[in-house]
PDB file of C-alpha atoms in Angstrom:
ATOM      1  CA  MET A   1      27.539  86.993  94.019  1.00  0.00           C
ATOM      2  CA  LEU A   2      27.139  84.993  97.187  1.00  0.00           C
ATOM      3  CA  PRO A   3      30.078  84.765  99.645  1.00  0.00           C
ATOM      4  CA  GLN A   4      30.813  81.168  98.591  1.00  0.00           C
ATOM      5  CA  GLU A   5      30.916  82.046  94.886  1.00  0.00           C
ATOM      6  CA  GLU A   6      34.285  82.714  93.286  1.00  0.00           C
ATOM      7  CA  GLY A   7      34.698  84.411  89.925  1.00  0.00           C
ATOM      8  CA  VAL A   8      31.395  83.140  88.524  1.00  0.00           C
ATOM      9  CA  CYS A   9      27.986  82.787  90.139  1.00  0.00           C
ATOM     10  CA  LEU A  10      26.729  79.271  90.853  1.00  0.00           C
ATOM     11  CA  ARG A  11      23.790  79.749  88.494  1.00  0.00           C
ATOM     12  CA  CYS A  12      26.070  80.672  85.588  1.00  0.00           C
ATOM     13  CA  LEU A  13      28.538  77.925  86.507  1.00  0.00           C
ATOM     14  CA  GLY A  14      25.833  75.307  86.149  1.00  0.00           C
ATOM     15  CA  ARG A  15      24.951  76.610  82.693  1.00  0.00           C
ATOM     16  CA  LEU A  16      28.477  76.538  81.253  1.00  0.00           C
ATOM     17  CA  PRO A  17      28.648  74.188  78.233  1.00  0.00           C
ATOM     18  CA  ARG A  18      31.153  71.640  79.553  1.00  0.00           C
ATOM     19  CA  VAL A  19      33.437  69.702  77.246  1.00  0.00           C
ATOM     20  CA  HIS A  20      33.828  66.818  79.748  1.00  0.00           C
ATOM     21  CA  ALA A  21      37.245  65.985  78.324  1.00  0.00           C
ATOM     22  CA  GLU A  22      38.654  64.209  81.364  1.00  0.00           C
ATOM     23  CA  GLN A  23      39.634  61.006  79.592  1.00  0.00           C
ATOM     24  CA  HIS A  24      41.517  60.002  76.445  1.00  0.00           C
ATOM     25  CA  ASP A  25      39.926  60.139  72.981  1.00  0.00           C
ATOM     26  CA  ASN A  26      37.994  63.295  73.790  1.00  0.00           C
ATOM     27  CA  ALA A  27      37.066  66.133  71.426  1.00  0.00           C
ATOM     28  CA  VAL A  28      40.104  68.214  72.370  1.00  0.00           C
ATOM     29  CA  GLU A  29      42.538  65.409  71.630  1.00  0.00           C
ATOM     30  CA  ALA A  30      40.719  64.703  68.364  1.00  0.00           C
ATOM     31  CA  ARG A  31      41.399  68.284  67.247  1.00  0.00           C
ATOM     32  CA  LEU A  32      45.132  67.942  67.905  1.00  0.00           C
ATOM     33  CA  VAL A  33      45.862  64.300  67.105  1.00  0.00           C
ATOM     34  CA  GLY A  34      48.361  63.798  64.304  1.00  0.00           C
ATOM     35  CA  ARG A  35      49.549  67.405  64.410  1.00  0.00           C
ATOM     36  CA  PHE A  36      52.196  66.942  67.107  1.00  0.00           C
ATOM     37  CA  PRO A  37      52.915  64.233  69.690  1.00  0.00           C
ATOM     38  CA  PHE A  38      51.196  64.917  73.011  1.00  0.00           C
ATOM     39  CA  GLU A  39      50.308  62.970  76.152  1.00  0.00           C
ATOM     40  CA  HIS A  40      46.930  64.444  77.164  1.00  0.00           C
ATOM     41  CA  ALA A  41      44.655  67.332  76.161  1.00  0.00           C
ATOM     42  CA  THR A  42      41.558  68.816  77.767  1.00  0.00           C
ATOM     43  CA  SER A  43      39.345  71.916  77.876  1.00  0.00           C
ATOM     44  CA  PHE A  44      36.845  73.134  80.446  1.00  0.00           C
ATOM     45  CA  CYS A  45      33.944  74.459  78.362  1.00  0.00           C
ATOM     46  CA  TYR A  46      32.870  75.036  74.796  1.00  0.00           C
ATOM     47  CA  TYR A  47      33.358  78.538  73.437  1.00  0.00           C
ATOM     48  CA  THR A  48      30.152  79.650  71.768  1.00  0.00           C
ATOM     49  CA  ARG A  49      29.073  83.194  70.935  1.00  0.00           C
ATOM     50  CA  PRO A  50      27.029  84.590  72.433  1.00  0.00           C
ATOM     51  CA  GLY A  51      27.405  82.712  75.677  1.00  0.00           C
ATOM     52  CA  SER A  52      28.549  82.970  79.277  1.00  0.00           C
ATOM     53  CA  MET A  53      31.900  81.283  78.596  1.00  0.00           C
ATOM     54  CA  SER A  54      32.762  83.454  75.617  1.00  0.00           C
ATOM     55  CA  SER A  55      31.770  86.537  77.628  1.00  0.00           C
ATOM     56  CA  ALA A  56      34.050  85.510  80.501  1.00  0.00           C
ATOM     57  CA  VAL A  57      36.971  84.796  78.158  1.00  0.00           C
ATOM     58  CA  MET A  58      36.572  88.109  76.330  1.00  0.00           C
ATOM     59  CA  GLN A  59      36.398  90.086  79.573  1.00  0.00           C
ATOM     60  CA  ALA A  60      39.516  88.367  80.869  1.00  0.00           C
ATOM     61  CA  LYS A  61      41.392  89.040  77.645  1.00  0.00           C
ATOM     62  CA  TYR A  62      40.294  92.547  76.692  1.00  0.00           C
ATOM     63  CA  ALA A  63      38.620  94.166  79.718  1.00  0.00           C
ATOM     64  CA  ASP A  64      41.507  94.077  82.216  1.00  0.00           C
ATOM     65  CA  ARG A  65      39.996  91.194  84.205  1.00  0.00           C
ATOM     66  CA  PRO A  66      42.588  88.390  84.043  1.00  0.00           C
ATOM     67  CA  TRP A  67      41.469  87.205  87.478  1.00  0.00           C
ATOM     68  CA  ILE A  68      38.422  85.676  85.754  1.00  0.00           C
ATOM     69  CA  ASN A  69      40.720  83.192  84.025  1.00  0.00           C
ATOM     70  CA  THR A  70      42.472  82.425  87.303  1.00  0.00           C
ATOM     71  CA  HIS A  71      39.195  81.675  89.072  1.00  0.00           C
ATOM     72  CA  MET A  72      37.914  79.563  86.183  1.00  0.00           C
ATOM     73  CA  ALA A  73      41.173  77.597  86.079  1.00  0.00           C
ATOM     74  CA  ARG A  74      40.893  76.867  89.798  1.00  0.00           C
ATOM     75  CA  LEU A  75      37.384  75.535  89.269  1.00  0.00           C
ATOM     76  CA  PHE A  76      38.533  73.369  86.369  1.00  0.00           C
ATOM     77  CA  ALA A  77      41.560  71.996  88.231  1.00  0.00           C
ATOM     78  CA  ARG A  78      39.383  71.090  91.218  1.00  0.00           C
ATOM     79  CA  GLU A  79      36.926  69.277  88.965  1.00  0.00           C
ATOM     80  CA  LEU A  80      39.721  67.396  87.197  1.00  0.00           C
ATOM     81  CA  SER A  81      41.243  66.490  90.552  1.00  0.00           C
ATOM     82  CA  LEU A  82      38.032  64.700  91.504  1.00  0.00           C
ATOM     83  CA  PHE A  83      39.006  62.084  88.952  1.00  0.00           C
ATOM     84  CA  ALA A  84      42.328  61.589  90.756  1.00  0.00           C
ATOM     85  CA  ASP A  85      40.561  59.737  93.558  1.00  0.00           C
ATOM     86  CA  PRO A  86      38.844  56.918  91.656  1.00  0.00           C
ATOM     87  CA  PRO A  87      36.570  54.339  93.282  1.00  0.00           C
ATOM     88  CA  SER A  88      37.812  50.884  94.177  1.00  0.00           C
ATOM     89  CA  GLY A  89      38.941  48.923  91.134  1.00  0.00           C
ATOM     90  CA  ALA A  90      39.267  52.029  88.907  1.00  0.00           C
ATOM     91  CA  ALA A  91      42.432  53.435  87.380  1.00  0.00           C
ATOM     92  CA  PRO A  92      45.069  54.616  89.871  1.00  0.00           C
ATOM     93  CA  ALA A  93      45.496  58.304  90.598  1.00  0.00           C
ATOM     94  CA  SER A  94      48.749  58.439  88.594  1.00  0.00           C
ATOM     95  CA  SER A  95      46.688  57.974  85.428  1.00  0.00           C
ATOM     96  CA  GLN A  96      44.450  60.968  86.159  1.00  0.00           C
ATOM     97  CA  TRP A  97      44.895  64.735  85.924  1.00  0.00           C
ATOM     98  CA  PRO A  98      47.408  66.252  86.580  1.00  0.00           C
ATOM     99  CA  PHE A  99      49.184  62.974  85.712  1.00  0.00           C
ATOM    100  CA  ASP A 100      52.971  63.241  86.045  1.00  0.00           C
ATOM    101  CA  ILE A 101      53.171  66.808  84.702  1.00  0.00           C
ATOM    102  CA  ASP A 102      56.258  68.625  85.944  1.00  0.00           C
ATOM    103  CA  VAL A 103      55.731  72.231  84.933  1.00  0.00           C
ATOM    104  CA  ILE A 104      53.089  74.592  83.513  1.00  0.00           C
ATOM    105  CA  VAL A 105      54.039  76.717  80.498  1.00  0.00           C
ATOM    106  CA  PRO A 106      51.516  79.406  79.484  1.00  0.00           C
ATOM    107  CA  ILE A 107      51.337  80.349  75.806  1.00  0.00           C
ATOM    108  CA  PRO A 108      53.170  83.693  75.708  1.00  0.00           C
ATOM    109  CA  VAL A 109      52.081  86.957  74.144  1.00  0.00           C
ATOM    110  CA  HIS A 110      54.479  89.185  72.268  1.00  0.00           C
ATOM    111  CA  PRO A 111      56.282  91.760  74.480  1.00  0.00           C
ATOM    112  CA  LEU A 112      54.602  94.633  72.631  1.00  0.00           C
ATOM    113  CA  ARG A 113      51.155  93.168  73.269  1.00  0.00           C
ATOM    114  CA  LEU A 114      52.094  92.446  76.878  1.00  0.00           C
ATOM    115  CA  MET A 115      53.149  96.081  77.298  1.00  0.00           C
ATOM    116  CA  TRP A 116      49.897  97.303  75.747  1.00  0.00           C
ATOM    117  CA  ARG A 117      47.554  94.898  77.563  1.00  0.00           C
ATOM    118  CA  GLY A 118      49.498  94.725  80.826  1.00  0.00           C
ATOM    119  CA  TYR A 119      49.098  90.973  81.357  1.00  0.00           C
ATOM    120  CA  ASN A 120      49.051  87.603  79.638  1.00  0.00           C
ATOM    121  CA  GLN A 121      45.630  85.970  79.851  1.00  0.00           C
ATOM    122  CA  ALA A 122      47.186  82.502  79.525  1.00  0.00           C
ATOM    123  CA  ALA A 123      49.471  83.198  82.476  1.00  0.00           C
ATOM    124  CA  ALA A 124      46.347  83.931  84.532  1.00  0.00           C
ATOM    125  CA  VAL A 125      45.068  80.446  83.637  1.00  0.00           C
ATOM    126  CA  ALA A 126      48.402  78.934  84.684  1.00  0.00           C
ATOM    127  CA  GLU A 127      48.213  80.695  88.043  1.00  0.00           C
ATOM    128  CA  GLY A 128      44.829  79.127  88.799  1.00  0.00           C
ATOM    129  CA  LEU A 129      46.133  75.659  87.984  1.00  0.00           C
ATOM    130  CA  ARG A 130      49.214  76.247  90.130  1.00  0.00           C
ATOM    131  CA  ASP A 131      47.050  77.231  93.093  1.00  0.00           C
ATOM    132  CA  VAL A 132      45.301  73.836  93.036  1.00  0.00           C
ATOM    133  CA  TRP A 133      47.956  71.458  91.697  1.00  0.00           C
ATOM    134  CA  HIS A 134      51.013  73.166  93.247  1.00  0.00           C
ATOM    135  CA  LEU A 135      53.019  72.844  90.049  1.00  0.00           C
ATOM    136  CA  PRO A 136      55.661  75.416  89.070  1.00  0.00           C
ATOM    137  CA  ILE A 137      55.103  77.867  86.221  1.00  0.00           C
ATOM    138  CA  GLU A 138      57.871  78.436  83.686  1.00  0.00           C
ATOM    139  CA  SER A 139      57.400  81.636  81.676  1.00  0.00           C
ATOM    140  CA  ARG A 140      60.996  82.283  80.597  1.00  0.00           C
ATOM    141  CA  CYS A 141      61.515  79.522  78.056  1.00  0.00           C
ATOM    142  CA  LEU A 142      58.780  79.805  75.432  1.00  0.00           C
ATOM    143  CA  ILE A 143      58.884  83.187  73.695  1.00  0.00           C
ATOM    144  CA  ARG A 144      56.583  84.672  71.078  1.00  0.00           C
ATOM    145  CA  SER A 145      59.167  86.072  68.714  1.00  0.00           C
ATOM    146  CA  ARG A 146      56.886  87.582  66.064  1.00  0.00           C
ATOM    147  CA  TYR A 147      54.191  90.192  66.601  1.00  0.00           C
ATOM    148  CA  LEU A 148      51.023  88.921  64.937  1.00  0.00           C
ATOM    149  CA  ARG A 149      47.773  90.675  64.231  1.00  0.00           C
ATOM    150  CA  THR A 150      44.686  89.133  65.751  1.00  0.00           C
ATOM    151  CA  GLN A 151      43.522  85.810  64.287  1.00  0.00           C
ATOM    152  CA  VAL A 152      39.848  86.726  64.554  1.00  0.00           C
ATOM    153  CA  GLY A 153      38.197  86.116  61.188  1.00  0.00           C
ATOM    154  CA  LEU A 154      40.974  83.909  59.772  1.00  0.00           C
ATOM    155  CA  SER A 155      40.235  80.464  58.363  1.00  0.00           C
ATOM    156  CA  GLY A 156      41.862  77.353  59.795  1.00  0.00           C
ATOM    157  CA  GLN A 157      44.528  77.218  57.075  1.00  0.00           C
ATOM    158  CA  GLU A 158      45.191  80.947  57.411  1.00  0.00           C
ATOM    159  CA  ARG A 159      45.680  80.516  61.158  1.00  0.00           C
ATOM    160  CA  ILE A 160      48.221  77.743  60.585  1.00  0.00           C
ATOM    161  CA  LEU A 161      50.259  79.908  58.208  1.00  0.00           C
ATOM    162  CA  HIS A 162      49.800  82.897  60.500  1.00  0.00           C
ATOM    163  CA  GLU A 163      51.263  81.108  63.544  1.00  0.00           C
ATOM    164  CA  ALA A 164      54.009  79.066  61.854  1.00  0.00           C
ATOM    165  CA  GLY A 165      57.429  79.905  63.274  1.00  0.00           C
ATOM    166  CA  SER A 166      56.070  82.486  65.718  1.00  0.00           C
ATOM    167  CA  PHE A 167      57.665  80.934  68.835  1.00  0.00           C
ATOM    168  CA  THR A 168      61.250  80.401  69.921  1.00  0.00           C
ATOM    169  CA  VAL A 169      62.732  78.667  72.958  1.00  0.00           C
ATOM    170  CA  ARG A 170      65.266  80.060  75.422  1.00  0.00           C
ATOM    171  CA  HIS A 171      67.013  78.149  78.184  1.00  0.00           C
ATOM    172  CA  PRO A 172      65.885  74.751  76.823  1.00  0.00           C
ATOM    173  CA  GLN A 173      67.717  72.994  79.656  1.00  0.00           C
ATOM    174  CA  ARG A 174      64.989  74.212  82.058  1.00  0.00           C
ATOM    175  CA  LEU A 175      62.466  71.972  80.296  1.00  0.00           C
ATOM    176  CA  ALA A 176      64.702  69.101  79.164  1.00  0.00           C
ATOM    177  CA  SER A 177      63.199  65.647  79.851  1.00  0.00           C
ATOM    178  CA  ARG A 178      60.204  67.210  81.603  1.00  0.00           C
ATOM    179  CA  HIS A 179      56.468  66.794  81.091  1.00  0.00           C
ATOM    180  CA  VAL A 180      55.197  70.247  80.114  1.00  0.00           C
ATOM    181  CA  LEU A 181      51.569  71.388  80.340  1.00  0.00           C
ATOM    182  CA  LEU A 182      50.953  73.999  77.625  1.00  0.00           C
ATOM    183  CA  VAL A 183      48.159  76.314  78.767  1.00  0.00           C
ATOM    184  CA  ASP A 184      46.014  78.862  76.931  1.00  0.00           C
ATOM    185  CA  ASP A 185      42.599  80.466  77.292  1.00  0.00           C
ATOM    186  CA  VAL A 186      40.955  79.218  74.069  1.00  0.00           C
ATOM    187  CA  LEU A 187      41.646  76.381  71.634  1.00  0.00           C
ATOM    188  CA  THR A 188      40.193  77.300  68.246  1.00  0.00           C
ATOM    189  CA  THR A 189      41.800  75.507  65.316  1.00  0.00           C
ATOM    190  CA  GLY A 190      44.798  74.463  67.404  1.00  0.00           C
ATOM    191  CA  SER A 191      47.279  76.408  65.260  1.00  0.00           C
ATOM    192  CA  THR A 192      48.755  78.279  68.219  1.00  0.00           C
ATOM    193  CA  MET A 193      49.284  75.079  70.214  1.00  0.00           C
ATOM    194  CA  VAL A 194      50.850  73.376  67.201  1.00  0.00           C
ATOM    195  CA  ALA A 195      53.305  76.226  66.651  1.00  0.00           C
ATOM    196  CA  ALA A 196      54.253  76.348  70.350  1.00  0.00           C
ATOM    197  CA  ALA A 197      54.613  72.571  70.599  1.00  0.00           C
ATOM    198  CA  ASP A 198      56.712  72.433  67.420  1.00  0.00           C
ATOM    199  CA  ALA A 199      59.104  75.005  68.891  1.00  0.00           C
ATOM    200  CA  LEU A 200      59.471  73.038  72.132  1.00  0.00           C
ATOM    201  CA  LEU A 201      59.853  69.661  70.450  1.00  0.00           C
ATOM    202  CA  SER A 202      62.516  71.038  68.111  1.00  0.00           C
ATOM    203  CA  ALA A 203      64.587  72.738  70.799  1.00  0.00           C
ATOM    204  CA  VAL A 204      64.111  70.785  74.035  1.00  0.00           C
ATOM    205  CA  PRO A 205      65.547  67.266  74.329  1.00  0.00           C
ATOM    206  CA  GLY A 206      63.230  64.697  75.883  1.00  0.00           C
ATOM    207  CA  VAL A 207      60.320  67.090  76.426  1.00  0.00           C
ATOM    208  CA  ARG A 208      56.787  65.657  76.697  1.00  0.00           C
ATOM    209  CA  ILE A 209      53.736  67.827  76.133  1.00  0.00           C
ATOM    210  CA  SER A 210      50.157  67.937  77.389  1.00  0.00           C
ATOM    211  CA  VAL A 211      47.580  70.662  76.664  1.00  0.00           C
ATOM    212  CA  LEU A 212      44.918  72.427  78.720  1.00  0.00           C
ATOM    213  CA  THR A 213      42.683  75.341  77.790  1.00  0.00           C
ATOM    214  CA  LEU A 214      39.736  76.957  79.492  1.00  0.00           C
ATOM    215  CA  ALA A 215      37.609  76.886  76.347  1.00  0.00           C
ATOM    216  CA  MET A 216      37.357  75.055  73.053  1.00  0.00           C
ATOM    217  CA  ALA A 217      35.634  76.506  70.014  1.00  0.00           C
ATOM    218  CA  GLU A 218      33.041  74.170  68.530  1.00  0.00           C
TER     219      GLU A 218
END
């Protein structure tokens, strides 16, 4: 790569299949609407196989390259931040990403999987967002309490049943009355986000939730 390229070459970056989900009523929000109350939802690119985005996500998740997710998240946050400086007469910056989000919460992996893999790929996404938006990361509250086999190959309904009740919340006072950004690498059916959001909404008084992922399956 060239010296000015970070994480992904400029040629590949230009070819990534963008979701362009900067505003309300986008495809990401449509996938989650009615399943739990949320403020905003967005994804960077579509996840298609084979493809450059799916290759990057798989390498970050399974090939000991979490830094790919961090670099991609930085790119995404910078692009979203461009919409925070609207032209004259447009919406004020407070209505643009990162809105009034207080804290980033990465979707956790089970401790056994964390021990085996050595890292949480969603936490790597959160770190990239933090670098640009200077928001704190809270990784102690949302816990994956059940070890689940991979969801690859499961139908949408099977994924919902698979994820139900798989998260618990500790130290809910850390997130009380705060606007939480739930972060993951890929949004497929949304079952993981629904299960995580349900756990937070049940345990944390006054919590508000927004969602960001690097990729969204078509």
